[in-house]
Amino acid sequence: MTLRTEPRLADPDGFYAALMEAHRGLDEAASRRLDARLVILLANHIGDDAILREALALARAAGRGA
Amino acid sequence: MPGATYTNPRFPFRRPAALGRAAVEEQRVVIVGGGLTGLTAALDLARRGVPSVLLDEDDTVSEGSRAICWAKRTLEIYGRLGLGERFLRRGITWNTGRVFFGDREAYSFDLLPEQGHEYPAFVNLPQYHAEEWLVAACEGTGLVDLRWRSRVAAVENSADGAMLSVETPDGAYRLRAEWLLACDGARSAVRRALDLPFTGQVFRDRFLIADVVMRPPFPAERRFWFDPPFHPGQSVLLHQQPDDLWRIDFQLGWDADPEREREPERVSARVRSMLGPDIPFALEWVSVYTFRCRRLERFRHGRTFFLGDAAHQVSPFGARGGNGSVQDADNLCWKLAAVVVGRAPETLLDSYDAERGPAADENILHSTRSTDFITPKSGAALAYRDAVLELAEQHALARPLVNSGRLSRPAVLAGSPLSTPGAAPAAMLPAGSPPVDAPVLRDGQPEWLLRRLNADGRFTLLAFDDTGLHAPAGPPGVGLVVVSGREPPAGRLPGVLFDHSGLAARRWGCAPGDALLLRPDGHVAAGFRTPARDAVQAAQRRAMGHAAA
């Protein structure tokens, strides 16, 4: 299996709103921990080391600036 | 700081005969360093009949408790050396680790969840007790010449040995060693004399380590706190030792002033804040230290071998320093003994580096990762660490990511040049594996499998056979241990081990007819389905370092 990169979310706007809602009222540090908890939960769900490393590389490459 | 529960013995300086003589003293095996590693090596060699001279610049055992967590594999090795039961009797047995985050427990883990092993996951005991027993055991063999207050001032290494200049209170002398074992610790004089680079990583953090005498209401388990209320923003580790002695490690951060942190009032305040006002305590020993992970590129240089901290250094989380050192000695000594008496070629000794180099890398990798978790280096690292700890309390999925130290496990010597791969069934313990214990019955009496495998420290063919009648005859120099899944008929087949629980067959992954060739250190050299004598012999020759026929 490889990382699926085609659009897959049924309700992208709804998901995005839920993500923003999850961060509401949190300070920088708490937000950062929330994202980290989310990454760990999703990584465990995926459970495939090759896919996770592919996602890491892709995320890193897509960043702008240093 | 003088100890309340332990007084260091002082060993006498005996004037060596070589002092004042013109001739250079010649010795076959010289060990530099009378700490845990050097004493273990000396005892192992002596039990294989090889005498040695051991030089130590001091005249006592370890100052302070130092290495305290003795792992199962180490206890098994000391079992072979005749000291295992003393560790069990004198030490504190524990199998559970408990991790706290803030003011709550995050989770706990059991390091040895199954029964049926002679030794537990860990026994805690101060290093000085172990060293004292080792000194007495070495003396008892009559084969170890212990020379205290003997400092190695210079080393000249050559292809056929090493020339040492030794300084004593009565003067200096020259000592030529055919074989030199450098067991002289992280600041190894031998390593510096040979000008060998010792490279790696320093961690920008400081830790306060305190031995405290007290009777707190804590069980015998390893407790680790991340960011506890009594030491905010840092971590704390607690271990029980015998004699109401407890070890506490306080993380201090890089900016801490080591001199100030050692002050007893300051240490007492930290301990008081942890224990609360009602538990009386006394400080026994205090030290402030920084971690390093580093190693020599090669552990063999001609006829000089580096063992323990002289060869490699790790951070203490995971108890991989002392336990790794004992495995170094366990790995080298049977080989050196075989070479010294001419039963194996000198090239066998290259396998010490080939096997223990990767083991050191594994220890360094684990202890580096633990330290990175405990000491986050960036805001992101801190956020992830705390996120893992937050999840761990309710979600088992996060617990494997919590790293308060990956506790020492025996090295699997994968890819060893001494192993014969290929012939073994897939279910069997692979070549390079350490031996695994199991309860058995021997002539109707309870016995531990490892005791029989370790009985005389030679090669052993471990044969699984349900009748006990068809066990293969091993080639010369190979002992035979037969494990039967059925009870041997009374009075017949003495010495056959009855695997009454089936655990031996299960743990070794063996069916009737299977057999494994074990090296003198117990590691698997080869596995066979219905072994032929020629194949066993070929595997044994390979494991002795002989080139393939």
Coordinates of C-alpha atoms in Angstrom, one line a residue:
Chain A
M1 CA 0.0 0.0 0.0
T2 CA 1.1 3.6 -0.6
L3 CA -0.2 6.8 0.8
R4 CA -3.5 7.8 -0.8
T5 CA -3.2 11.4 -2.0
E6 CA -6.4 11.8 -4.1
P7 CA -9.2 13.8 -2.3
R8 CA -11.1 11.4 0.0
L9 CA -13.0 13.5 2.5
A10 CA -16.8 13.4 1.9
D11 CA -17.3 16.8 3.7
P12 CA -14.0 18.7 3.5
D13 CA -15.5 22.0 4.9
G14 CA -17.2 20.2 7.7
F15 CA -14.0 18.4 8.7
Y16 CA -12.0 21.6 8.5
A17 CA -14.6 23.3 10.7
A18 CA -14.4 20.5 13.2
L19 CA -10.6 20.8 13.3
M20 CA -10.8 24.5 14.0
E21 CA -13.5 23.9 16.6
A22 CA -11.2 21.4 18.4
H23 CA -8.6 24.1 18.7
R24 CA -11.0 26.8 20.0
G25 CA -9.9 28.4 23.2
L26 CA -6.6 26.6 23.4
D27 CA -3.3 28.5 23.8
E28 CA -0.3 27.9 21.6
A29 CA 1.1 25.0 23.7
A30 CA -2.2 23.3 24.2
S31 CA -3.0 23.6 20.5
R32 CA 0.3 22.0 19.7
R33 CA -0.3 19.1 22.0
L34 CA -3.8 18.6 20.5
D35 CA -2.3 18.3 17.1
A36 CA 0.3 15.9 18.4
R37 CA -2.4 13.8 20.0
L38 CA -4.3 13.8 16.8
V39 CA -1.2 12.7 14.8
I40 CA -0.5 9.9 17.2
L41 CA -4.1 8.6 17.1
L42 CA -4.2 8.7 13.3
A43 CA -0.7 7.2 13.0
N44 CA -1.7 4.3 15.1
H45 CA -4.9 3.9 13.1
I46 CA -2.9 3.7 9.9
G47 CA -0.3 1.5 11.5
D48 CA 1.8 1.0 8.4
D49 CA 5.3 2.3 8.8
A50 CA 5.9 2.8 5.1
I51 CA 2.8 4.9 4.6
L52 CA 3.6 7.0 7.7
R53 CA 7.1 7.7 6.5
E54 CA 5.8 8.6 3.1
A55 CA 3.4 11.0 4.7
L56 CA 6.2 12.5 6.8
A57 CA 8.3 13.1 3.8
L58 CA 5.4 14.6 1.8
A59 CA 4.4 16.9 4.7
R60 CA 8.0 18.0 5.1
A61 CA 8.4 18.7 1.4
A62 CA 5.2 20.7 1.1
G63 CA 6.3 23.2 3.8
R64 CA 7.1 26.7 2.6
G65 CA 10.2 28.5 3.7
A66 CA 12.9 27.1 6.0
Chain B
M1 CA 30.1 11.5 51.8
P2 CA 30.5 8.6 54.3
G3 CA 27.9 5.9 53.9
A4 CA 25.6 4.8 56.7
T5 CA 24.6 1.4 55.3
Y6 CA 27.9 0.4 53.7
T7 CA 31.6 0.7 54.4
N8 CA 34.0 0.2 51.6
P9 CA 36.5 -2.6 52.2
R10 CA 40.2 -1.8 51.7
F11 CA 42.1 -4.5 49.9
P12 CA 45.8 -4.9 50.8
F13 CA 48.6 -3.9 48.5
R14 CA 50.9 -6.8 48.0
R15 CA 54.4 -6.0 46.7
P16 CA 54.7 -7.7 43.3
A17 CA 57.8 -9.9 42.8
A18 CA 58.7 -8.0 39.7
L19 CA 59.4 -4.8 41.6
G20 CA 63.1 -4.0 41.6
R21 CA 64.0 -6.8 39.2
A22 CA 65.7 -6.0 36.0
A23 CA 63.7 -8.5 33.9
V24 CA 60.3 -7.6 32.5
E25 CA 57.5 -9.7 34.1
E26 CA 55.7 -11.8 31.5
Q27 CA 52.0 -12.8 31.9
R28 CA 49.6 -14.4 29.6
V29 CA 46.4 -12.4 30.4
V30 CA 46.4 -9.0 32.1
I31 CA 43.2 -7.2 33.0
V32 CA 43.3 -3.5 33.6
G33 CA 40.5 -2.3 35.9
G34 CA 39.1 -4.1 38.9
G35 CA 35.5 -2.8 38.6
L36 CA 32.5 -4.8 37.6
T37 CA 33.7 -5.6 34.1
G38 CA 37.3 -6.6 34.9
L39 CA 36.3 -8.7 37.9
T40 CA 33.6 -10.5 35.9
A41 CA 36.1 -11.2 33.1
A42 CA 38.7 -12.4 35.6
L43 CA 36.2 -14.8 37.3
D44 CA 34.9 -16.1 34.0
L45 CA 38.4 -16.8 32.7
A46 CA 39.4 -18.5 36.0
R47 CA 36.4 -20.8 35.8
R48 CA 37.6 -21.8 32.4
G49 CA 41.0 -22.5 33.9
V50 CA 42.8 -19.4 32.6
P51 CA 44.8 -17.4 35.1
S52 CA 45.0 -13.7 34.9
V53 CA 46.7 -10.7 36.6
L54 CA 44.2 -7.9 37.4
L55 CA 45.5 -4.4 38.0
D56 CA 43.4 -1.7 39.7
E57 CA 44.6 1.8 40.6
D58 CA 42.4 1.9 43.7
D59 CA 42.1 -0.5 46.7
T60 CA 38.4 -0.9 47.0
V61 CA 35.1 -1.5 45.3
S62 CA 32.7 1.0 43.7
E63 CA 32.2 4.3 45.7
G64 CA 28.4 4.8 45.8
S65 CA 25.8 2.4 44.5
R66 CA 26.3 3.2 40.7
A67 CA 25.0 0.3 38.6
I68 CA 22.0 -1.0 40.6
C69 CA 19.6 -2.7 38.1
W70 CA 20.8 -6.2 37.2
A71 CA 18.8 -7.6 34.3
K72 CA 17.7 -11.2 33.9
R73 CA 20.4 -12.1 31.4
T74 CA 23.1 -10.7 33.7
L75 CA 21.7 -12.7 36.6
E76 CA 21.8 -15.8 34.4
I77 CA 25.4 -15.1 33.6
Y78 CA 26.2 -14.7 37.3
G79 CA 24.3 -17.9 37.8
R80 CA 26.8 -19.6 35.5
L81 CA 29.6 -18.0 37.5
G82 CA 28.2 -19.2 40.8
L83 CA 26.8 -15.9 42.2
G84 CA 23.3 -15.8 40.8
E85 CA 21.5 -16.9 44.0
R86 CA 23.3 -14.3 46.0
F87 CA 21.9 -11.5 43.8
L88 CA 18.4 -13.1 44.3
R89 CA 18.7 -13.4 48.1
R90 CA 20.4 -10.0 48.8
G91 CA 18.8 -7.9 46.1
I92 CA 15.3 -6.4 45.6
T93 CA 13.3 -8.2 42.9
W94 CA 11.1 -6.2 40.7
N95 CA 9.2 -6.7 37.4
T96 CA 6.9 -3.7 37.3
G97 CA 7.6 -0.2 35.9
R98 CA 5.2 2.6 36.7
V99 CA 5.1 5.9 34.9
F100 CA 3.5 9.1 36.2
F101 CA 2.7 12.3 34.4
G102 CA 2.0 15.4 36.4
D103 CA 0.0 14.4 39.5
R104 CA -1.4 11.2 37.9
E105 CA -0.3 7.7 37.0
A106 CA 0.0 7.4 33.2
Y107 CA 0.4 3.6 33.0
S108 CA 2.5 0.6 34.3
F109 CA 4.2 -2.3 32.6
D110 CA 5.3 -5.8 33.5
L111 CA 8.7 -6.7 32.2
L112 CA 8.4 -10.4 32.8
P113 CA 4.7 -11.2 32.5
E114 CA 5.2 -15.0 32.4
Q115 CA 6.3 -17.4 35.1
G116 CA 8.8 -20.2 34.7
H117 CA 12.1 -18.4 34.8
E118 CA 14.7 -18.8 37.5
Y119 CA 15.5 -15.1 37.5
P120 CA 13.2 -12.1 37.4
A121 CA 13.3 -9.2 35.0
F122 CA 15.5 -7.3 37.4
V123 CA 17.1 -7.4 40.8
N124 CA 18.3 -4.1 42.3
L125 CA 21.5 -4.2 44.3
P126 CA 24.3 -1.6 44.7
Q127 CA 27.3 -2.3 42.5
Y128 CA 29.7 -2.4 45.5
H129 CA 28.0 -5.6 46.8
A130 CA 28.4 -7.3 43.4
E131 CA 32.1 -6.2 43.2
E132 CA 32.8 -7.4 46.7
W133 CA 31.4 -10.9 45.9
L134 CA 33.3 -10.9 42.6
V135 CA 36.6 -10.1 44.5
A136 CA 36.0 -13.0 46.9
A137 CA 35.1 -15.4 44.1
C138 CA 38.2 -14.4 42.1
E139 CA 40.4 -15.0 45.2
G140 CA 38.6 -18.3 45.7
T141 CA 39.7 -19.6 42.3
G142 CA 43.4 -19.2 43.1
L143 CA 43.8 -18.1 39.5
V144 CA 43.4 -14.4 39.7
D145 CA 46.3 -12.3 40.9
L146 CA 44.6 -9.2 42.2
R147 CA 47.0 -6.3 42.4
W148 CA 45.5 -3.2 44.1
R149 CA 46.9 0.3 44.0
S150 CA 48.6 -0.6 40.6
R151 CA 48.2 2.2 38.1
V152 CA 48.9 1.6 34.4
A153 CA 51.0 4.6 33.4
A154 CA 51.9 3.6 29.8
V155 CA 50.9 1.0 27.2
E156 CA 52.8 0.0 24.1
N157 CA 50.7 -2.2 21.9
S158 CA 52.3 -4.6 19.4
A159 CA 51.1 -7.5 17.3
D160 CA 52.0 -10.1 19.9
G161 CA 50.9 -8.4 23.0
A162 CA 51.2 -5.2 25.1
M163 CA 53.9 -3.8 27.3
L164 CA 52.6 -2.0 30.4
S165 CA 54.3 0.3 32.8
V166 CA 52.7 -0.2 36.2
E167 CA 53.1 2.3 39.1
T168 CA 52.6 1.1 42.7
P169 CA 53.2 2.7 46.1
D170 CA 56.5 0.8 46.3
G171 CA 57.7 1.8 42.8
A172 CA 57.2 1.0 39.1
Y173 CA 57.7 -2.1 37.0
R174 CA 57.2 -3.4 33.5
L175 CA 54.7 -6.1 32.7
R176 CA 54.3 -7.8 29.3
A177 CA 50.9 -9.2 28.5
E178 CA 50.2 -11.6 25.8
W179 CA 46.6 -10.6 26.0
L180 CA 45.3 -7.4 27.5
L181 CA 41.7 -6.7 28.6
A182 CA 41.1 -3.0 29.1
C183 CA 38.2 -2.8 31.6
D184 CA 39.2 0.5 33.1
G185 CA 36.0 2.5 32.6
A186 CA 34.9 5.5 30.7
R187 CA 38.1 7.4 31.3
S188 CA 40.2 4.3 30.3
A189 CA 43.9 4.9 30.7
V190 CA 44.6 2.1 28.2
R191 CA 42.4 3.7 25.6
R192 CA 44.1 7.1 26.1
A193 CA 47.5 5.5 26.1
L194 CA 46.7 4.0 22.6
D195 CA 45.3 7.4 21.6
L196 CA 42.0 5.9 20.3
P197 CA 39.1 8.3 19.6
F198 CA 36.1 7.8 21.8
T199 CA 33.3 9.5 19.9
G200 CA 29.6 10.2 20.2
Q201 CA 27.1 12.6 21.7
V202 CA 26.9 14.6 25.0
F203 CA 23.4 15.4 26.2
R204 CA 22.9 18.9 27.4
D205 CA 21.2 18.0 30.6
R206 CA 22.3 17.4 34.2
F207 CA 21.0 14.8 36.7
L208 CA 21.3 14.6 40.5
I209 CA 21.6 11.1 41.7
A210 CA 21.0 10.4 45.4
D211 CA 21.1 7.2 47.6
V212 CA 18.6 7.9 50.4
V213 CA 18.1 5.7 53.5
M214 CA 14.3 5.7 54.3
R215 CA 11.2 3.7 54.7
P216 CA 8.7 5.2 52.3
P217 CA 5.4 3.5 51.4
F218 CA 6.5 2.7 47.9
P219 CA 6.4 -0.9 46.5
A220 CA 9.4 -2.6 44.9
E221 CA 8.9 -1.3 41.4
R222 CA 10.6 1.2 39.1
R223 CA 8.8 4.6 39.3
F224 CA 9.3 7.3 36.8
W225 CA 7.7 10.8 37.0
F226 CA 7.4 13.2 34.1
D227 CA 6.8 16.8 35.3
P228 CA 5.6 15.9 38.9
P229 CA 4.2 18.5 41.2
F230 CA 7.2 18.1 43.5
H231 CA 9.8 18.7 40.8
P232 CA 8.0 20.7 38.1
G233 CA 9.2 20.7 34.5
Q234 CA 11.7 17.8 35.1
S235 CA 11.7 14.1 35.5
V236 CA 12.4 11.9 38.6
L237 CA 13.3 8.2 38.8
L238 CA 13.0 6.0 41.9
H239 CA 14.4 2.6 42.6
Q240 CA 14.4 0.5 45.7
Q241 CA 17.7 -1.1 46.9
P242 CA 18.2 -3.4 49.9
D243 CA 18.8 -2.2 53.4
D244 CA 16.1 0.6 53.2
L245 CA 18.3 2.3 50.6
W246 CA 16.6 4.0 47.7
R247 CA 18.0 5.6 44.6
I248 CA 16.4 8.8 43.3
D249 CA 17.5 10.5 40.1
F250 CA 16.4 14.1 39.7
Q251 CA 16.6 15.7 36.3
L252 CA 18.1 19.2 36.8
G253 CA 18.4 20.7 33.3
W254 CA 21.5 22.0 31.6
D255 CA 21.7 25.3 33.5
A256 CA 21.9 23.7 36.9
D257 CA 25.1 24.4 38.9
P258 CA 26.6 21.0 39.7
E259 CA 28.5 22.2 42.7
R260 CA 25.5 23.8 44.3
E261 CA 23.2 20.9 43.5
R262 CA 25.5 18.6 45.4
E263 CA 25.0 20.6 48.7
P264 CA 23.3 18.3 51.2
E265 CA 20.8 21.0 52.3
R266 CA 19.7 21.5 48.7
V267 CA 19.4 17.7 48.0
S268 CA 17.5 17.2 51.2
A269 CA 15.0 19.9 50.2
R270 CA 14.4 18.1 46.9
V271 CA 13.9 14.8 48.6
R272 CA 11.7 16.4 51.3
S273 CA 9.5 17.9 48.6
M274 CA 9.1 14.5 47.0
L275 CA 8.4 12.5 50.2
G276 CA 6.3 15.1 52.1
P277 CA 7.1 16.2 55.7
D278 CA 6.4 12.9 57.6
I279 CA 9.0 10.5 56.2
P280 CA 12.4 10.7 57.9
F281 CA 15.4 10.0 55.6
A282 CA 19.2 10.3 55.5
L283 CA 21.4 11.0 52.5
E284 CA 24.0 8.3 51.8
W285 CA 25.6 9.3 48.6
V286 CA 25.1 12.1 46.1
S287 CA 26.4 12.8 42.6
V288 CA 25.6 15.1 39.7
Y289 CA 26.3 13.9 36.2
T290 CA 25.8 14.5 32.5
F291 CA 25.1 11.8 30.0
R292 CA 27.2 10.7 27.1
C293 CA 26.7 8.1 24.5
R294 CA 30.0 7.2 22.7
R295 CA 32.1 4.3 21.7
L296 CA 35.4 3.1 20.2
E297 CA 35.2 2.3 16.6
R298 CA 36.7 -1.1 17.2
F299 CA 36.8 -3.1 20.4
R300 CA 39.9 -5.2 19.4
H301 CA 43.3 -3.6 18.7
G302 CA 45.8 -6.4 18.1
R303 CA 45.8 -8.4 21.3
T304 CA 44.2 -5.6 23.3
F305 CA 40.4 -5.8 23.9
F306 CA 38.2 -3.1 25.3
L307 CA 35.2 -4.1 27.5
G308 CA 32.5 -2.2 29.3
D309 CA 32.6 1.6 29.7
A310 CA 36.2 1.6 28.3
A311 CA 34.7 0.5 25.0
H312 CA 31.3 2.2 25.0
Q313 CA 29.3 4.5 27.2
V314 CA 25.5 4.9 27.4
S315 CA 23.1 7.1 29.4
P316 CA 21.8 5.2 32.5
F317 CA 18.0 5.1 31.5
G318 CA 17.6 1.5 30.5
A319 CA 20.3 0.0 32.7
R320 CA 22.4 -0.8 29.7
G321 CA 25.8 0.2 31.1
G322 CA 26.5 -2.5 33.6
N323 CA 24.4 -5.1 31.9
G324 CA 26.1 -4.5 28.6
S325 CA 29.5 -4.8 30.2
V326 CA 28.7 -8.1 31.8
Q327 CA 27.6 -9.4 28.4
D328 CA 30.9 -8.1 26.9
A329 CA 32.8 -10.3 29.4
D330 CA 30.5 -13.3 28.8
N331 CA 31.1 -12.9 25.0
L332 CA 34.9 -12.6 25.1
C333 CA 36.0 -14.9 27.9
W334 CA 35.1 -18.3 26.4
K335 CA 36.7 -17.3 23.1
L336 CA 39.9 -16.1 24.8
A337 CA 40.1 -19.2 26.9
A338 CA 39.8 -21.4 23.8
V339 CA 42.5 -19.4 22.0
V340 CA 44.9 -19.3 24.9
V341 CA 44.9 -23.1 25.2
G342 CA 45.2 -23.5 21.4
R343 CA 41.8 -25.0 20.7
A344 CA 40.7 -22.1 18.5
P345 CA 42.5 -19.8 16.0
E346 CA 43.2 -16.3 17.0
T347 CA 40.8 -15.1 14.4
L348 CA 37.9 -16.3 16.7
L349 CA 38.6 -13.2 18.7
D350 CA 37.6 -10.9 15.9
S351 CA 34.1 -12.1 16.5
Y352 CA 34.1 -10.3 19.8
D353 CA 34.1 -7.0 18.0
A354 CA 31.7 -8.3 15.3
E355 CA 29.2 -9.3 17.9
R356 CA 29.6 -6.8 20.7
G357 CA 29.9 -3.8 18.3
P358 CA 26.3 -4.1 17.1
A359 CA 25.2 -4.8 20.7
A360 CA 26.8 -1.5 21.8
D361 CA 25.2 0.3 18.9
E362 CA 21.8 -1.1 20.0
N363 CA 22.4 0.1 23.5
I364 CA 23.5 3.5 22.4
L365 CA 20.5 3.8 20.0
H366 CA 18.0 2.9 22.8
S367 CA 19.5 5.0 25.4
T368 CA 19.8 8.0 23.0
R369 CA 16.1 7.7 22.1
S370 CA 15.1 7.5 25.8
T371 CA 17.2 10.5 26.6
D372 CA 15.6 12.4 23.7
F373 CA 12.1 11.6 25.1
I374 CA 13.1 12.5 28.7
T375 CA 14.9 15.7 27.6
P376 CA 12.9 17.2 24.7
K377 CA 15.1 19.4 22.6
S378 CA 12.5 21.7 21.1
G379 CA 8.9 22.9 21.5
A380 CA 7.7 20.3 19.1
A381 CA 9.5 17.5 20.9
L382 CA 8.0 18.7 24.2
A383 CA 4.5 18.9 22.7
Y384 CA 4.8 15.3 21.3
R385 CA 6.1 13.9 24.5
D386 CA 3.4 15.5 26.6
A387 CA 0.8 14.4 24.0
V388 CA 2.0 10.8 24.3
L389 CA 1.8 11.0 28.1
E390 CA -1.7 12.6 28.0
L391 CA -3.0 9.8 25.8
A392 CA -1.3 7.0 27.6
E393 CA -3.5 7.1 30.7
Q394 CA -6.6 6.1 28.8
H395 CA -5.4 4.8 25.5
A396 CA -3.1 1.7 25.3
L397 CA -2.1 2.7 21.8
A398 CA 0.1 5.5 23.1
R399 CA 1.9 3.4 25.8
P400 CA 4.5 1.9 23.5
L401 CA 5.6 5.4 22.6
V402 CA 6.3 6.4 26.3
N403 CA 10.0 6.1 26.7
S404 CA 11.3 6.4 30.2
G405 CA 14.1 4.0 29.4
R406 CA 14.0 0.8 27.2
L407 CA 15.2 -1.6 29.8
S408 CA 18.2 -3.8 29.0
R409 CA 17.5 -6.9 26.9
P410 CA 20.2 -9.4 25.9
A411 CA 21.7 -8.9 22.5
V412 CA 20.7 -11.2 19.7
L413 CA 23.9 -11.7 17.7
A414 CA 22.2 -11.5 14.4
G415 CA 24.6 -11.9 11.5
S416 CA 27.3 -13.3 13.7
P417 CA 30.2 -14.8 11.7
L418 CA 30.1 -17.7 14.2
S419 CA 26.5 -18.7 13.3
T420 CA 25.5 -21.3 10.8
P421 CA 22.2 -20.2 9.3
G422 CA 19.9 -22.1 7.1
A423 CA 19.3 -25.5 8.5
A424 CA 17.0 -24.6 11.3
P425 CA 13.2 -24.8 11.2
A426 CA 11.5 -21.4 11.0
A427 CA 9.8 -21.7 14.4
M428 CA 13.1 -22.3 16.2
L429 CA 15.0 -19.6 18.1
P430 CA 17.2 -18.1 15.4
A431 CA 21.0 -18.4 15.4
G432 CA 22.6 -15.7 17.6
S433 CA 19.7 -15.8 20.2
P434 CA 20.5 -15.8 23.9
P435 CA 19.4 -19.0 25.7
V436 CA 15.9 -19.0 27.3
D437 CA 15.1 -20.5 30.6
A438 CA 12.3 -23.0 31.4
P439 CA 11.3 -25.1 34.4
V440 CA 12.1 -28.9 33.9
L441 CA 12.3 -32.0 36.0
R442 CA 15.5 -33.9 36.3
D443 CA 15.3 -37.3 37.7
G444 CA 11.9 -36.2 39.2
Q445 CA 13.4 -33.1 40.9
P446 CA 12.6 -29.5 39.8
E447 CA 15.4 -28.0 37.9
W448 CA 16.0 -25.0 35.6
L449 CA 17.0 -25.6 32.0
L450 CA 19.6 -22.9 32.0
R451 CA 21.4 -24.4 34.9
R452 CA 21.9 -27.6 32.9
L453 CA 23.0 -25.6 29.8
N454 CA 25.4 -23.5 31.8
A455 CA 26.7 -26.5 33.7
D456 CA 30.2 -26.6 32.4
G457 CA 30.5 -23.7 30.0
R458 CA 31.3 -25.8 26.9
F459 CA 29.4 -26.2 23.7
T460 CA 26.1 -28.0 24.2
L461 CA 23.8 -29.8 21.8
L462 CA 20.3 -29.2 23.2
A463 CA 18.1 -32.0 21.7
F464 CA 14.4 -32.2 22.0
D465 CA 13.2 -35.7 21.9
D466 CA 10.0 -37.2 23.1
T467 CA 11.4 -40.6 23.9
G468 CA 14.8 -39.6 25.2
L469 CA 16.1 -42.6 23.3
H470 CA 17.0 -41.2 19.9
A471 CA 19.1 -38.3 21.0
P472 CA 22.0 -37.8 18.7
A473 CA 25.5 -38.3 19.9
G474 CA 27.3 -34.9 19.8
P475 CA 30.8 -34.7 18.3
P476 CA 33.8 -34.5 20.7
G477 CA 33.9 -31.4 22.8
V478 CA 30.1 -30.9 22.6
G479 CA 28.0 -31.8 25.7
L480 CA 24.5 -33.2 25.2
V481 CA 21.4 -32.1 27.0
V482 CA 18.2 -33.9 26.1
V483 CA 14.7 -32.4 26.8
S484 CA 11.8 -34.8 26.6
G485 CA 8.2 -33.9 26.3
R486 CA 7.2 -37.2 27.8
E487 CA 8.2 -38.4 31.2
P488 CA 11.3 -40.6 30.9
P489 CA 10.8 -44.1 32.4
A490 CA 11.8 -44.2 36.0
G491 CA 15.4 -45.2 36.6
R492 CA 16.2 -45.1 32.9
L493 CA 17.8 -42.3 30.9
P494 CA 19.3 -40.4 33.9
G495 CA 19.9 -36.8 33.3
V496 CA 17.2 -36.5 30.6
L497 CA 15.2 -33.3 31.4
F498 CA 11.4 -33.7 31.4
D499 CA 9.7 -30.7 29.9
H500 CA 6.6 -31.3 32.1
S501 CA 5.1 -27.9 31.4
G502 CA 5.9 -27.8 27.7
L503 CA 7.5 -24.4 28.2
A504 CA 11.0 -25.5 27.1
A505 CA 9.7 -26.7 23.7
R506 CA 7.5 -23.7 23.3
R507 CA 10.1 -21.1 24.2
W508 CA 12.8 -22.6 22.1
G509 CA 10.3 -23.2 19.2
C510 CA 11.2 -26.9 19.0
A511 CA 9.4 -30.1 17.9
P512 CA 10.6 -33.6 18.8
G513 CA 13.7 -34.3 16.7
D514 CA 14.9 -30.7 16.7
A515 CA 18.2 -29.7 18.2
L516 CA 20.3 -26.6 18.7
L517 CA 24.0 -26.1 19.1
L518 CA 24.7 -23.7 21.9
R519 CA 28.0 -21.9 22.4
P520 CA 29.8 -21.8 25.7
D521 CA 28.0 -18.4 26.4
G522 CA 24.7 -20.1 25.7
H523 CA 23.9 -18.3 22.5
V524 CA 22.5 -20.3 19.6
A525 CA 25.2 -21.2 17.0
A526 CA 22.9 -23.3 14.8
G527 CA 19.6 -25.1 14.7
F528 CA 18.8 -28.5 13.2
R529 CA 15.9 -30.7 12.3
T530 CA 17.2 -34.2 13.1
P531 CA 20.8 -33.2 13.4
A532 CA 23.5 -35.2 11.7
R533 CA 26.8 -35.5 13.6
D534 CA 28.7 -34.1 10.7
A535 CA 26.5 -31.0 10.5
V536 CA 26.8 -30.4 14.2
Q537 CA 30.6 -30.8 14.0
A538 CA 30.8 -28.3 11.1
A539 CA 28.7 -25.8 13.0
Q540 CA 30.8 -26.2 16.1
R541 CA 34.0 -25.7 14.1
R542 CA 32.6 -22.6 12.5
A543 CA 31.6 -21.2 15.9
M544 CA 35.2 -21.8 17.1
G545 CA 36.4 -19.6 14.4
H546 CA 37.8 -22.2 12.0
A547 CA 37.4 -21.5 8.3
A548 CA 34.8 -23.6 6.6
A549 CA 36.1 -26.9 5.3

